Short mmCIF file of C-alpha atoms in Angstrom, two decimals:
data_model
loop_
_atom_site.label_atom_id
_atom_site.label_comp_id
_atom_site.label_asym_id
_atom_site.label_seq_id
_atom_site.Cartn_x
_atom_site.Cartn_y
_atom_site.Cartn_z
CA GLY F 1 132.01 -59.52 68.21
CA ALA F 2 128.62 -58.41 67.04
CA GLU F 3 128.41 -55.28 64.94
CA VAL F 4 127.42 -52.25 67.00
CA PHE F 5 125.02 -49.90 65.26
CA PRO F 6 124.89 -46.21 66.14
CA SER F 7 121.99 -44.73 68.04
CA PRO F 8 119.17 -43.71 65.70
CA LEU F 9 118.61 -40.63 67.88
CA PRO F 10 120.60 -37.63 66.66
CA ASN F 11 120.80 -36.09 70.15
CA HIS F 12 122.34 -39.28 71.57
CA PRO F 13 124.90 -40.52 69.03
CA GLY F 14 127.06 -42.41 71.53
CA ARG F 15 124.34 -44.18 73.46
CA ARG F 16 124.05 -47.96 73.58
CA ALA F 17 120.68 -49.64 73.10
CA GLY F 18 121.18 -51.29 76.49
CA ASP F 19 120.91 -47.82 78.08
CA LEU F 20 117.18 -47.89 77.30
CA ALA F 21 116.63 -50.39 80.12
CA GLU F 22 117.38 -47.77 82.76
CA ASP F 23 116.84 -44.41 81.08
CA ALA F 24 113.20 -43.28 80.96
CA GLU F 25 114.08 -40.10 79.07
CA LEU F 26 115.87 -42.04 76.33
CA CYS F 27 112.92 -44.47 76.08
CA ASN F 28 110.44 -41.62 75.81
CA GLU F 29 112.54 -39.87 73.19
CA LEU F 30 112.82 -43.00 71.04
CA ALA F 31 109.11 -43.78 71.41
CA SER F 32 108.22 -40.20 70.42
CA ALA F 33 110.62 -40.30 67.47
CA LEU F 34 109.01 -43.55 66.27
CA ASP F 35 105.53 -42.06 66.76
CA GLY F 36 106.46 -38.88 64.93
CA GLY F 37 108.29 -40.60 62.09
CA SER F 38 111.57 -38.80 62.80
CA CYS F 39 113.29 -42.11 63.57
CA ASP F 40 113.59 -44.86 60.99
CA SER F 41 112.20 -48.06 62.55
CA GLY F 42 114.76 -50.15 60.63
CA GLU F 43 117.64 -48.15 62.14
CA ALA F 44 116.09 -48.46 65.60
CA LEU F 45 115.68 -52.20 65.07
CA ARG F 46 119.34 -52.68 64.10
CA TRP F 47 120.40 -50.67 67.15
CA ILE F 48 118.16 -52.61 69.55
CA LEU F 49 118.43 -56.15 68.14
CA PRO F 50 121.64 -57.17 69.97
CA GLU F 51 120.00 -56.19 73.30
CA LEU F 52 116.48 -57.29 72.40
CA LEU F 53 115.76 -59.84 75.14
CA PRO F 54 116.98 -57.83 78.14
CA LEU F 55 115.22 -54.72 76.79
CA SER F 56 112.01 -56.73 76.35
CA LEU F 57 112.13 -57.79 80.00
CA ALA F 58 112.89 -54.36 81.51
CA PRO F 59 110.05 -52.16 82.79
CA LEU F 60 111.02 -49.02 80.86
CA SER F 61 112.28 -50.43 77.58
CA CYS F 62 109.59 -53.09 77.09
CA ARG F 63 107.30 -50.26 75.94
CA VAL F 64 109.84 -49.20 73.31
CA ILE F 65 110.03 -52.79 71.99
CA GLN F 66 106.22 -52.85 71.74
CA LYS F 67 106.30 -49.54 69.88
CA LEU F 68 108.96 -50.91 67.53
CA LEU F 69 106.76 -53.94 66.82
CA GLU F 70 103.94 -51.55 65.90
CA TYR F 71 106.06 -49.52 63.50
CA THR F 72 108.10 -52.19 61.77
CA GLY F 73 106.57 -54.12 58.93
CA GLY F 74 107.42 -56.92 56.55
CA HIS F 75 110.97 -58.23 56.84
CA ASP F 76 111.92 -56.04 59.84
CA ARG F 77 108.82 -57.09 61.80
CA ASP F 78 109.53 -60.75 60.97
CA LEU F 79 113.15 -60.34 62.07
CA LEU F 80 112.01 -58.91 65.38
CA ALA F 81 109.42 -61.64 65.91
CA ASP F 82 111.88 -64.39 64.92
CA ALA F 83 114.33 -63.06 67.52
CA LEU F 84 111.65 -62.99 70.25
CA ILE F 85 109.69 -66.21 69.67
CA PRO F 86 112.48 -68.59 70.83
CA HIS F 87 112.34 -66.75 74.19
CA MET F 88 108.56 -67.01 74.43
CA VAL F 89 108.53 -68.75 77.84
CA THR F 90 110.93 -66.22 79.38
CA LEU F 91 108.81 -63.43 77.91
CA TYR F 92 105.37 -64.65 78.98
CA GLU F 93 106.65 -65.44 82.49
CA SER F 94 107.91 -61.86 82.84
CA ARG F 95 105.82 -59.05 84.30
CA HIS F 96 107.06 -56.83 81.45
CA GLY F 97 108.05 -59.28 78.73
CA ASN F 98 104.53 -60.70 78.49
CA TYR F 99 103.42 -57.41 76.93
CA VAL F 100 106.10 -57.77 74.26
CA ILE F 101 105.18 -61.34 73.26
CA THR F 102 101.47 -60.48 73.19
CA LYS F 103 102.29 -57.51 70.95
CA VAL F 104 104.07 -59.94 68.59
CA ILE F 105 100.82 -61.91 68.39
CA GLU F 106 98.83 -58.75 67.70
CA VAL F 107 101.04 -57.43 64.89
CA MET F 108 102.00 -60.61 63.05
CA PRO F 109 99.79 -61.99 60.30
CA SER F 110 97.55 -64.70 61.79
CA THR F 111 99.13 -67.29 59.52
CA ALA F 112 102.58 -66.55 61.01
CA LEU F 113 101.62 -67.44 64.60
CA ARG F 114 102.14 -71.20 64.20
CA PRO F 115 105.64 -71.21 65.83
CA ILE F 116 104.15 -69.74 69.01
CA ILE F 117 101.27 -72.21 69.02
CA ASP F 118 103.69 -75.11 68.48
CA ARG F 119 105.78 -74.02 71.49
CA ILE F 120 102.71 -73.94 73.71
CA ARG F 121 101.23 -77.28 72.72
CA ALA F 122 103.41 -79.49 74.95
CA LYS F 123 102.71 -77.44 78.07
CA HIS F 124 99.37 -75.88 77.25
CA THR F 125 97.96 -76.33 80.77
CA VAL F 126 100.99 -74.70 82.40
CA VAL F 127 100.64 -71.69 80.10
CA ALA F 128 96.89 -71.39 80.76
CA ARG F 129 97.45 -71.48 84.53
CA HIS F 130 100.21 -68.86 84.46
CA ARG F 131 99.32 -65.32 85.58
CA PHE F 132 100.71 -63.87 82.31
CA GLY F 133 100.57 -66.99 80.12
CA CYS F 134 96.78 -66.75 80.13
CA ARG F 135 97.11 -63.30 78.46
CA LEU F 136 99.25 -64.83 75.71
CA LEU F 137 96.57 -67.45 75.08
CA GLU F 138 93.82 -64.84 75.02
CA ARG F 139 95.68 -62.95 72.27
CA LEU F 140 96.22 -66.18 70.31
CA ILE F 141 92.51 -67.02 70.56
CA GLU F 142 91.75 -63.56 69.14
CA HIS F 143 94.40 -63.45 66.40
CA ALA F 144 95.43 -66.94 65.26
CA THR F 145 93.55 -68.93 62.66
CA GLU F 146 90.94 -71.46 63.75
CA GLU F 147 92.89 -74.10 61.82
CA ASP F 148 96.19 -73.40 63.61
CA MET F 149 94.52 -73.20 67.03
CA GLY F 150 92.24 -76.23 66.53
CA GLU F 151 94.25 -78.89 68.33
CA LEU F 152 95.17 -76.56 71.19
CA VAL F 153 91.59 -75.37 71.60
CA ASP F 154 90.36 -78.98 71.62
CA GLN F 155 92.77 -79.69 74.48
CA TYR F 156 91.40 -76.74 76.46
CA VAL F 157 87.79 -77.75 75.75
CA ALA F 158 88.55 -81.27 77.03
CA GLU F 159 89.97 -79.80 80.26
CA ALA F 160 87.50 -76.93 80.55
CA GLU F 161 85.82 -78.12 83.74
CA ASP F 162 89.13 -78.15 85.62
CA LEU F 163 90.55 -75.02 83.96
CA CYS F 164 87.47 -72.88 84.58
CA ARG F 165 88.06 -73.28 88.33
CA HIS F 166 91.64 -71.94 88.14
CA GLN F 167 92.28 -68.28 88.99
CA PHE F 168 94.05 -67.60 85.65
CA ALA F 169 93.06 -70.46 83.33
CA ASN F 170 89.40 -69.48 83.71
CA PHE F 171 90.16 -66.40 81.58
CA VAL F 172 91.31 -68.67 78.74
CA ILE F 173 88.05 -70.65 78.91
CA GLN F 174 86.02 -67.40 79.00
CA HIS F 175 87.91 -66.19 75.92
CA LEU F 176 87.20 -69.45 74.11
CA LEU F 177 83.50 -69.01 74.86
CA GLU F 178 83.61 -65.43 73.63
CA HIS F 179 85.76 -65.94 70.51
CA GLY F 180 85.57 -69.66 69.70
CA SER F 181 83.65 -71.32 66.89
CA GLU F 182 80.01 -72.24 67.49
CA ASP F 183 80.93 -75.92 67.15
CA ARG F 184 83.45 -75.74 69.99
CA LYS F 185 81.20 -73.64 72.20
CA ALA F 186 78.55 -76.36 71.97
CA ARG F 187 80.98 -78.89 73.46
#
């Protein structure tokens, strides 16, 4: 089986990471320890990684995963993102997971967002029309490079008339108008 890492919280040595999904006190303690620097983010990452997807989808623990994304850097941040990106659809469709995948977009270098953009391309309209998928696209418009987003943005521009009438996709079009290049805005 997978290696089980000990809890990074000294007051809870026997706790499993999966306990975070249903224990608000444990979540708050870990978030505070990360905020205060009394918990090593790498240790927390190793503890959480085997339970990452279910914790990202749960109402309490999704906040801890977002906090972990904020505090990890370099290799650890990339490891976390690489574990989450394959589950992008599950995450953006989730009331809680969508916050985790948008946090990935916010903390990753803009040049590292290509795998997310590539996953969206085939079903770009479905993502734009999704209640939470539109949030993911808004963050990509803000954080990804113009070069990486070019083809996707062109697709949205071509469908703008239809999309701007949709209850969620209209937010994507508004974001393109606010953050897009002058050349694309003119179209």
